[in-house]
């Protein structure tokens, strides 16, 4: 199973606007608008590479939600979107 | 406190009501109202877009593309769906003696377009040398 990890998280310029976040990505020159859960994914992946299941479990804990199939699908789509934007990447190997 | 006074809202409360009744912008609603799902919206850098495209229109007639006795010809122009031509990151321009050198003929069309002097001036400093 592939692990997801953040890419150049420390280079991001993150501002909190009352639980909304603007994230400037210098590498692409783009600015992203995220909600709390959107940012939480990036923060989690900066701490350690994680699988989709682990991400869902941690988010469900943090936001007091049920990690059902629909939720898992939404997180999977978000991860792919982040990957396309160059915010995260994935590896098939278990990180050391 | 009189009844009349109690019924009259103060200016301050009116102002607060107006603030609370102001519709939230759509973006704020989307971000704030959907904590249950991750939300991401991306604003692309205008500067980055400007660097990657040089859109111009073809000259309406050859006279507007004329500098002295020569014409300004742009090569490798891709027609944009909007009807503009994208000259890419590094526009390739040259001065030609005859319009046919740029456009070709009906039998032998070329890929170039004539651009106006105004368009040429607007491209200066955006990825190509001004010395034609």
PDB file of C-alpha atoms in Angstrom:
ATOM      1  CA  UNK A   1       0.000   0.000   0.000  1.00  0.00           C
ATOM      2  CA  UNK A   2       1.375   3.414  -0.892  1.00  0.00           C
ATOM      3  CA  UNK A   3       2.305   5.995   1.675  1.00  0.00           C
ATOM      4  CA  UNK A   4       1.646   9.683   1.206  1.00  0.00           C
ATOM      5  CA  UNK A   5       4.029  12.377   2.360  1.00  0.00           C
ATOM      6  CA  UNK A   6       4.179  16.142   2.124  1.00  0.00           C
ATOM      7  CA  UNK A   7       6.494  17.891  -0.306  1.00  0.00           C
ATOM      8  CA  UNK A   8       8.364  20.991   0.852  1.00  0.00           C
ATOM      9  CA  UNK A   9       5.848  21.630   3.608  1.00  0.00           C
ATOM     10  CA  UNK A  10       8.282  23.973   5.350  1.00  0.00           C
ATOM     11  CA  UNK A  11       8.367  26.218   2.296  1.00  0.00           C
ATOM     12  CA  UNK A  12       4.618  26.832   2.412  1.00  0.00           C
ATOM     13  CA  UNK A  13       3.400  30.159   3.751  1.00  0.00           C
ATOM     14  CA  UNK A  14       0.317  29.402   5.802  1.00  0.00           C
ATOM     15  CA  UNK A  15      -2.010  31.986   7.284  1.00  0.00           C
ATOM     16  CA  UNK A  16      -4.974  31.256   9.534  1.00  0.00           C
ATOM     17  CA  UNK A  17      -8.097  33.285   8.813  1.00  0.00           C
ATOM     18  CA  UNK A  18     -10.519  32.138  11.508  1.00  0.00           C
ATOM     19  CA  UNK A  19     -10.237  28.435  10.714  1.00  0.00           C
ATOM     20  CA  UNK A  20      -9.817  29.079   7.003  1.00  0.00           C
ATOM     21  CA  UNK A  21      -6.316  28.923   5.659  1.00  0.00           C
ATOM     22  CA  UNK A  22      -4.468  30.486   2.800  1.00  0.00           C
ATOM     23  CA  UNK A  23      -1.466  28.488   1.723  1.00  0.00           C
ATOM     24  CA  UNK A  24       1.027  30.089  -0.617  1.00  0.00           C
ATOM     25  CA  UNK A  25       3.149  27.549  -2.453  1.00  0.00           C
ATOM     26  CA  UNK A  26       6.335  29.288  -3.619  1.00  0.00           C
ATOM     27  CA  UNK A  27       7.338  26.405  -5.873  1.00  0.00           C
ATOM     28  CA  UNK A  28       4.287  26.895  -8.091  1.00  0.00           C
ATOM     29  CA  UNK A  29       3.407  30.492  -7.304  1.00  0.00           C
ATOM     30  CA  UNK A  30      -0.116  29.356  -6.453  1.00  0.00           C
ATOM     31  CA  UNK A  31      -2.235  30.240  -3.468  1.00  0.00           C
ATOM     32  CA  UNK A  32      -4.577  27.606  -2.068  1.00  0.00           C
ATOM     33  CA  UNK A  33      -7.610  28.171   0.144  1.00  0.00           C
ATOM     34  CA  UNK A  34      -8.152  25.312   2.576  1.00  0.00           C
ATOM     35  CA  UNK A  35     -10.550  24.539   5.358  1.00  0.00           C
ATOM     36  CA  UNK A  36      -9.403  23.019   8.631  1.00  0.00           C
ATOM     37  CA  UNK A  37      -9.555  19.439   7.411  1.00  0.00           C
ATOM     38  CA  UNK A  38      -7.757  20.301   4.203  1.00  0.00           C
ATOM     39  CA  UNK A  39      -4.870  21.751   6.157  1.00  0.00           C
ATOM     40  CA  UNK A  40      -4.909  18.947   8.698  1.00  0.00           C
ATOM     41  CA  UNK A  41      -4.094  16.473   5.941  1.00  0.00           C
ATOM     42  CA  UNK A  42      -0.989  18.435   5.004  1.00  0.00           C
ATOM     43  CA  UNK A  43       0.069  18.736   8.633  1.00  0.00           C
ATOM     44  CA  UNK A  44      -0.366  15.007   9.231  1.00  0.00           C
ATOM     45  CA  UNK A  45       1.657  14.139   6.151  1.00  0.00           C
ATOM     46  CA  UNK A  46       4.401  16.502   7.225  1.00  0.00           C
ATOM     47  CA  UNK A  47       4.747  14.629  10.494  1.00  0.00           C
ATOM     48  CA  UNK A  48       5.032  11.193   8.925  1.00  0.00           C
ATOM     49  CA  UNK A  49       4.238   9.373   5.688  1.00  0.00           C
ATOM     50  CA  UNK A  50       0.821   7.770   6.034  1.00  0.00           C
ATOM     51  CA  UNK A  51      -1.458   5.416   4.161  1.00  0.00           C
ATOM     52  CA  UNK A  52      -4.923   6.461   3.077  1.00  0.00           C
ATOM     53  CA  UNK A  53      -6.487   4.336   5.807  1.00  0.00           C
ATOM     54  CA  UNK A  54      -4.346   5.887   8.515  1.00  0.00           C
ATOM     55  CA  UNK A  55      -5.093   9.400   7.278  1.00  0.00           C
ATOM     56  CA  UNK A  56      -8.820   8.666   7.361  1.00  0.00           C
ATOM     57  CA  UNK A  57      -8.568   7.229  10.853  1.00  0.00           C
ATOM     58  CA  UNK A  58      -6.668  10.225  12.199  1.00  0.00           C
ATOM     59  CA  UNK A  59      -8.997  12.723  10.554  1.00  0.00           C
ATOM     60  CA  UNK A  60     -12.035  10.897  11.868  1.00  0.00           C
ATOM     61  CA  UNK A  61     -10.560  11.119  15.353  1.00  0.00           C
ATOM     62  CA  UNK A  62      -9.687  14.785  15.066  1.00  0.00           C
ATOM     63  CA  UNK A  63     -13.040  15.837  13.650  1.00  0.00           C
ATOM     64  CA  UNK A  64     -15.214  13.342  15.543  1.00  0.00           C
ATOM     65  CA  UNK A  65     -16.478  11.658  12.416  1.00  0.00           C
ATOM     66  CA  UNK A  66     -17.075   8.189  11.082  1.00  0.00           C
ATOM     67  CA  UNK A  67     -14.528   7.034   8.553  1.00  0.00           C
ATOM     68  CA  UNK A  68     -17.016   5.348   6.242  1.00  0.00           C
ATOM     69  CA  UNK A  69     -16.550   4.466   2.583  1.00  0.00           C
ATOM     70  CA  UNK A  70     -17.816   7.815   1.332  1.00  0.00           C
ATOM     71  CA  UNK A  71     -15.433   9.682   3.611  1.00  0.00           C
ATOM     72  CA  UNK A  72     -12.566   7.486   2.454  1.00  0.00           C
ATOM     73  CA  UNK A  73     -13.372   8.266  -1.162  1.00  0.00           C
ATOM     74  CA  UNK A  74     -13.392  11.996  -0.482  1.00  0.00           C
ATOM     75  CA  UNK A  75     -10.014  11.821   1.206  1.00  0.00           C
ATOM     76  CA  UNK A  76      -8.624   9.748  -1.660  1.00  0.00           C
ATOM     77  CA  UNK A  77      -9.786  12.352  -4.165  1.00  0.00           C
ATOM     78  CA  UNK A  78      -8.270  15.119  -2.063  1.00  0.00           C
ATOM     79  CA  UNK A  79      -4.941  13.311  -1.903  1.00  0.00           C
ATOM     80  CA  UNK A  80      -4.900  12.981  -5.668  1.00  0.00           C
ATOM     81  CA  UNK A  81      -5.683  16.677  -5.989  1.00  0.00           C
ATOM     82  CA  UNK A  82      -2.845  17.560  -3.605  1.00  0.00           C
ATOM     83  CA  UNK A  83      -0.539  15.293  -5.554  1.00  0.00           C
ATOM     84  CA  UNK A  84      -1.456  17.019  -8.816  1.00  0.00           C
ATOM     85  CA  UNK A  85      -0.708  20.367  -7.193  1.00  0.00           C
ATOM     86  CA  UNK A  86       2.682  19.143  -5.982  1.00  0.00           C
ATOM     87  CA  UNK A  87       1.797  19.510  -2.325  1.00  0.00           C
ATOM     88  CA  UNK A  88       2.232  15.822  -1.558  1.00  0.00           C
ATOM     89  CA  UNK A  89       3.675  12.725  -3.175  1.00  0.00           C
ATOM     90  CA  UNK A  90       3.389   9.011  -2.656  1.00  0.00           C
ATOM     91  CA  UNK A  91       5.676   6.064  -2.404  1.00  0.00           C
ATOM     92  CA  UNK A  92       5.000   2.377  -2.664  1.00  0.00           C
ATOM     93  CA  UNK A  93       7.808   1.564  -0.272  1.00  0.00           C
ATOM     94  CA  UNK A  94       7.389   1.519   3.449  1.00  0.00           C
ATOM     95  CA  UNK A  95       9.414   4.520   4.628  1.00  0.00           C
ATOM     96  CA  UNK A  96      12.340   3.843   6.941  1.00  0.00           C
TER      97      UNK A  96
ATOM     98  CA  UNK B   1     -36.812  52.441  30.656  1.00  0.00           C
ATOM     99  CA  UNK B   2     -39.913  53.321  28.631  1.00  0.00           C
ATOM    100  CA  UNK B   3     -41.651  50.875  26.277  1.00  0.00           C
ATOM    101  CA  UNK B   4     -40.950  53.179  23.389  1.00  0.00           C
ATOM    102  CA  UNK B   5     -37.308  53.211  24.194  1.00  0.00           C
ATOM    103  CA  UNK B   6     -37.189  49.416  24.486  1.00  0.00           C
ATOM    104  CA  UNK B   7     -38.779  48.996  21.075  1.00  0.00           C
ATOM    105  CA  UNK B   8     -36.366  51.272  19.330  1.00  0.00           C
ATOM    106  CA  UNK B   9     -33.225  49.477  18.385  1.00  0.00           C
ATOM    107  CA  UNK B  10     -30.073  51.408  18.940  1.00  0.00           C
ATOM    108  CA  UNK B  11     -27.871  52.430  16.097  1.00  0.00           C
ATOM    109  CA  UNK B  12     -25.325  49.956  17.355  1.00  0.00           C
ATOM    110  CA  UNK B  13     -27.756  47.022  17.300  1.00  0.00           C
ATOM    111  CA  UNK B  14     -28.936  48.041  13.848  1.00  0.00           C
ATOM    112  CA  UNK B  15     -25.379  48.040  12.683  1.00  0.00           C
ATOM    113  CA  UNK B  16     -24.834  44.601  14.212  1.00  0.00           C
ATOM    114  CA  UNK B  17     -27.977  43.270  12.551  1.00  0.00           C
ATOM    115  CA  UNK B  18     -26.789  44.569   9.227  1.00  0.00           C
ATOM    116  CA  UNK B  19     -23.447  42.926   9.719  1.00  0.00           C
ATOM    117  CA  UNK B  20     -25.042  39.574  10.612  1.00  0.00           C
ATOM    118  CA  UNK B  21     -27.547  39.789   7.782  1.00  0.00           C
ATOM    119  CA  UNK B  22     -24.851  40.467   5.204  1.00  0.00           C
ATOM    120  CA  UNK B  23     -24.599  37.375   3.005  1.00  0.00           C
ATOM    121  CA  UNK B  24     -21.283  35.628   3.369  1.00  0.00           C
ATOM    122  CA  UNK B  25     -19.259  35.441   0.228  1.00  0.00           C
ATOM    123  CA  UNK B  26     -19.613  32.081  -1.469  1.00  0.00           C
ATOM    124  CA  UNK B  27     -16.017  31.116  -0.806  1.00  0.00           C
ATOM    125  CA  UNK B  28     -16.380  31.669   2.928  1.00  0.00           C
ATOM    126  CA  UNK B  29     -19.598  29.654   2.993  1.00  0.00           C
ATOM    127  CA  UNK B  30     -17.948  26.802   1.146  1.00  0.00           C
ATOM    128  CA  UNK B  31     -14.931  26.729   3.397  1.00  0.00           C
ATOM    129  CA  UNK B  32     -16.726  27.261   6.686  1.00  0.00           C
ATOM    130  CA  UNK B  33     -19.742  25.099   5.967  1.00  0.00           C
ATOM    131  CA  UNK B  34     -17.910  21.941   5.012  1.00  0.00           C
ATOM    132  CA  UNK B  35     -15.661  20.941   7.856  1.00  0.00           C
ATOM    133  CA  UNK B  36     -16.706  17.335   7.275  1.00  0.00           C
ATOM    134  CA  UNK B  37     -14.819  17.197   4.006  1.00  0.00           C
ATOM    135  CA  UNK B  38     -11.476  18.653   3.041  1.00  0.00           C
ATOM    136  CA  UNK B  39     -11.822  21.681   0.792  1.00  0.00           C
ATOM    137  CA  UNK B  40      -9.160  23.144  -1.417  1.00  0.00           C
ATOM    138  CA  UNK B  41      -9.442  25.939  -3.934  1.00  0.00           C
ATOM    139  CA  UNK B  42      -6.477  27.213  -5.858  1.00  0.00           C
ATOM    140  CA  UNK B  43      -5.723  30.675  -7.082  1.00  0.00           C
ATOM    141  CA  UNK B  44      -3.290  30.565  -9.953  1.00  0.00           C
ATOM    142  CA  UNK B  45      -0.607  33.159 -10.039  1.00  0.00           C
ATOM    143  CA  UNK B  46      -1.440  35.887 -12.520  1.00  0.00           C
ATOM    144  CA  UNK B  47       2.215  36.578 -13.030  1.00  0.00           C
ATOM    145  CA  UNK B  48       2.854  32.938 -13.851  1.00  0.00           C
ATOM    146  CA  UNK B  49       0.060  32.934 -16.412  1.00  0.00           C
ATOM    147  CA  UNK B  50       1.378  36.113 -17.955  1.00  0.00           C
ATOM    148  CA  UNK B  51       4.789  34.543 -18.355  1.00  0.00           C
ATOM    149  CA  UNK B  52       3.438  31.473 -20.110  1.00  0.00           C
ATOM    150  CA  UNK B  53       1.262  33.113 -22.684  1.00  0.00           C
ATOM    151  CA  UNK B  54       1.615  35.946 -25.091  1.00  0.00           C
ATOM    152  CA  UNK B  55      -1.767  36.406 -26.672  1.00  0.00           C
ATOM    153  CA  UNK B  56      -2.119  38.761 -29.600  1.00  0.00           C
ATOM    154  CA  UNK B  57      -4.571  39.333 -32.376  1.00  0.00           C
ATOM    155  CA  UNK B  58      -3.520  39.239 -35.984  1.00  0.00           C
ATOM    156  CA  UNK B  59      -3.170  42.635 -37.615  1.00  0.00           C
ATOM    157  CA  UNK B  60      -6.433  43.699 -39.214  1.00  0.00           C
ATOM    158  CA  UNK B  61      -4.554  44.801 -42.317  1.00  0.00           C
ATOM    159  CA  UNK B  62      -0.962  44.748 -43.452  1.00  0.00           C
ATOM    160  CA  UNK B  63      -0.527  48.492 -43.068  1.00  0.00           C
ATOM    161  CA  UNK B  64      -0.929  48.302 -39.264  1.00  0.00           C
ATOM    162  CA  UNK B  65       1.905  45.726 -39.194  1.00  0.00           C
ATOM    163  CA  UNK B  66       4.288  47.932 -41.084  1.00  0.00           C
ATOM    164  CA  UNK B  67       7.463  49.384 -39.648  1.00  0.00           C
ATOM    165  CA  UNK B  68       9.133  51.466 -42.328  1.00  0.00           C
ATOM    166  CA  UNK B  69       9.009  49.331 -45.444  1.00  0.00           C
ATOM    167  CA  UNK B  70       8.829  46.032 -43.578  1.00  0.00           C
ATOM    168  CA  UNK B  71       6.168  43.996 -41.847  1.00  0.00           C
ATOM    169  CA  UNK B  72       6.203  42.435 -38.368  1.00  0.00           C
ATOM    170  CA  UNK B  73       5.751  38.710 -38.661  1.00  0.00           C
ATOM    171  CA  UNK B  74       5.194  36.324 -35.722  1.00  0.00           C
ATOM    172  CA  UNK B  75       5.966  32.632 -36.147  1.00  0.00           C
ATOM    173  CA  UNK B  76       4.678  29.539 -34.378  1.00  0.00           C
ATOM    174  CA  UNK B  77       1.409  31.199 -33.452  1.00  0.00           C
ATOM    175  CA  UNK B  78      -1.204  28.840 -32.079  1.00  0.00           C
ATOM    176  CA  UNK B  79      -4.792  29.922 -32.509  1.00  0.00           C
ATOM    177  CA  UNK B  80      -6.500  30.154 -29.123  1.00  0.00           C
ATOM    178  CA  UNK B  81     -10.185  29.179 -28.769  1.00  0.00           C
ATOM    179  CA  UNK B  82     -10.881  32.823 -27.980  1.00  0.00           C
ATOM    180  CA  UNK B  83      -9.696  33.789 -31.441  1.00  0.00           C
ATOM    181  CA  UNK B  84      -6.357  35.149 -30.220  1.00  0.00           C
ATOM    182  CA  UNK B  85      -2.965  33.806 -31.180  1.00  0.00           C
ATOM    183  CA  UNK B  86      -0.670  32.483 -28.481  1.00  0.00           C
ATOM    184  CA  UNK B  87       2.959  33.177 -29.320  1.00  0.00           C
ATOM    185  CA  UNK B  88       4.226  31.038 -26.422  1.00  0.00           C
ATOM    186  CA  UNK B  89       6.963  31.784 -23.906  1.00  0.00           C
ATOM    187  CA  UNK B  90       9.449  33.135 -26.412  1.00  0.00           C
ATOM    188  CA  UNK B  91       7.743  34.802 -29.333  1.00  0.00           C
ATOM    189  CA  UNK B  92       9.645  34.480 -32.594  1.00  0.00           C
ATOM    190  CA  UNK B  93       9.330  37.686 -34.547  1.00  0.00           C
ATOM    191  CA  UNK B  94      10.990  38.883 -37.680  1.00  0.00           C
ATOM    192  CA  UNK B  95      10.667  41.711 -40.164  1.00  0.00           C
ATOM    193  CA  UNK B  96       9.828  40.645 -43.683  1.00  0.00           C
ATOM    194  CA  UNK B  97       9.906  42.556 -46.921  1.00  0.00           C
ATOM    195  CA  UNK B  98       6.714  41.041 -48.308  1.00  0.00           C
ATOM    196  CA  UNK B  99       3.510  39.890 -46.668  1.00  0.00           C
ATOM    197  CA  UNK B 100       3.813  36.586 -48.530  1.00  0.00           C
ATOM    198  CA  UNK B 101       7.033  35.790 -46.668  1.00  0.00           C
ATOM    199  CA  UNK B 102       4.993  35.637 -43.505  1.00  0.00           C
ATOM    200  CA  UNK B 103       1.568  34.453 -44.574  1.00  0.00           C
ATOM    201  CA  UNK B 104       2.523  32.636 -47.735  1.00  0.00           C
ATOM    202  CA  UNK B 105      -0.025  32.328 -50.484  1.00  0.00           C
ATOM    203  CA  UNK B 106      -3.229  30.359 -50.881  1.00  0.00           C
ATOM    204  CA  UNK B 107      -1.230  27.594 -52.535  1.00  0.00           C
ATOM    205  CA  UNK B 108       1.605  27.742 -50.050  1.00  0.00           C
ATOM    206  CA  UNK B 109       0.384  29.105 -46.739  1.00  0.00           C
ATOM    207  CA  UNK B 110       2.916  29.723 -43.964  1.00  0.00           C
ATOM    208  CA  UNK B 111       2.523  29.486 -40.225  1.00  0.00           C
ATOM    209  CA  UNK B 112       3.219  33.142 -39.530  1.00  0.00           C
ATOM    210  CA  UNK B 113       0.812  35.947 -38.782  1.00  0.00           C
ATOM    211  CA  UNK B 114       1.205  39.675 -39.162  1.00  0.00           C
ATOM    212  CA  UNK B 115       0.905  41.549 -35.894  1.00  0.00           C
ATOM    213  CA  UNK B 116       0.327  45.224 -35.474  1.00  0.00           C
ATOM    214  CA  UNK B 117       2.913  47.679 -34.235  1.00  0.00           C
ATOM    215  CA  UNK B 118       0.759  48.102 -31.119  1.00  0.00           C
ATOM    216  CA  UNK B 119       0.818  44.369 -30.440  1.00  0.00           C
ATOM    217  CA  UNK B 120       4.559  44.349 -31.006  1.00  0.00           C
ATOM    218  CA  UNK B 121       5.006  47.142 -28.479  1.00  0.00           C
ATOM    219  CA  UNK B 122       2.875  45.305 -25.914  1.00  0.00           C
ATOM    220  CA  UNK B 123       5.095  42.232 -26.220  1.00  0.00           C
ATOM    221  CA  UNK B 124       8.291  44.095 -25.450  1.00  0.00           C
ATOM    222  CA  UNK B 125       9.929  42.871 -22.281  1.00  0.00           C
ATOM    223  CA  UNK B 126       7.935  39.650 -22.286  1.00  0.00           C
ATOM    224  CA  UNK B 127      10.431  37.080 -23.392  1.00  0.00           C
ATOM    225  CA  UNK B 128      11.897  38.256 -26.661  1.00  0.00           C
ATOM    226  CA  UNK B 129      14.457  40.658 -27.911  1.00  0.00           C
ATOM    227  CA  UNK B 130      13.197  44.008 -29.087  1.00  0.00           C
ATOM    228  CA  UNK B 131      15.864  44.086 -31.785  1.00  0.00           C
ATOM    229  CA  UNK B 132      14.159  42.594 -34.779  1.00  0.00           C
TER     230      UNK B 132
END
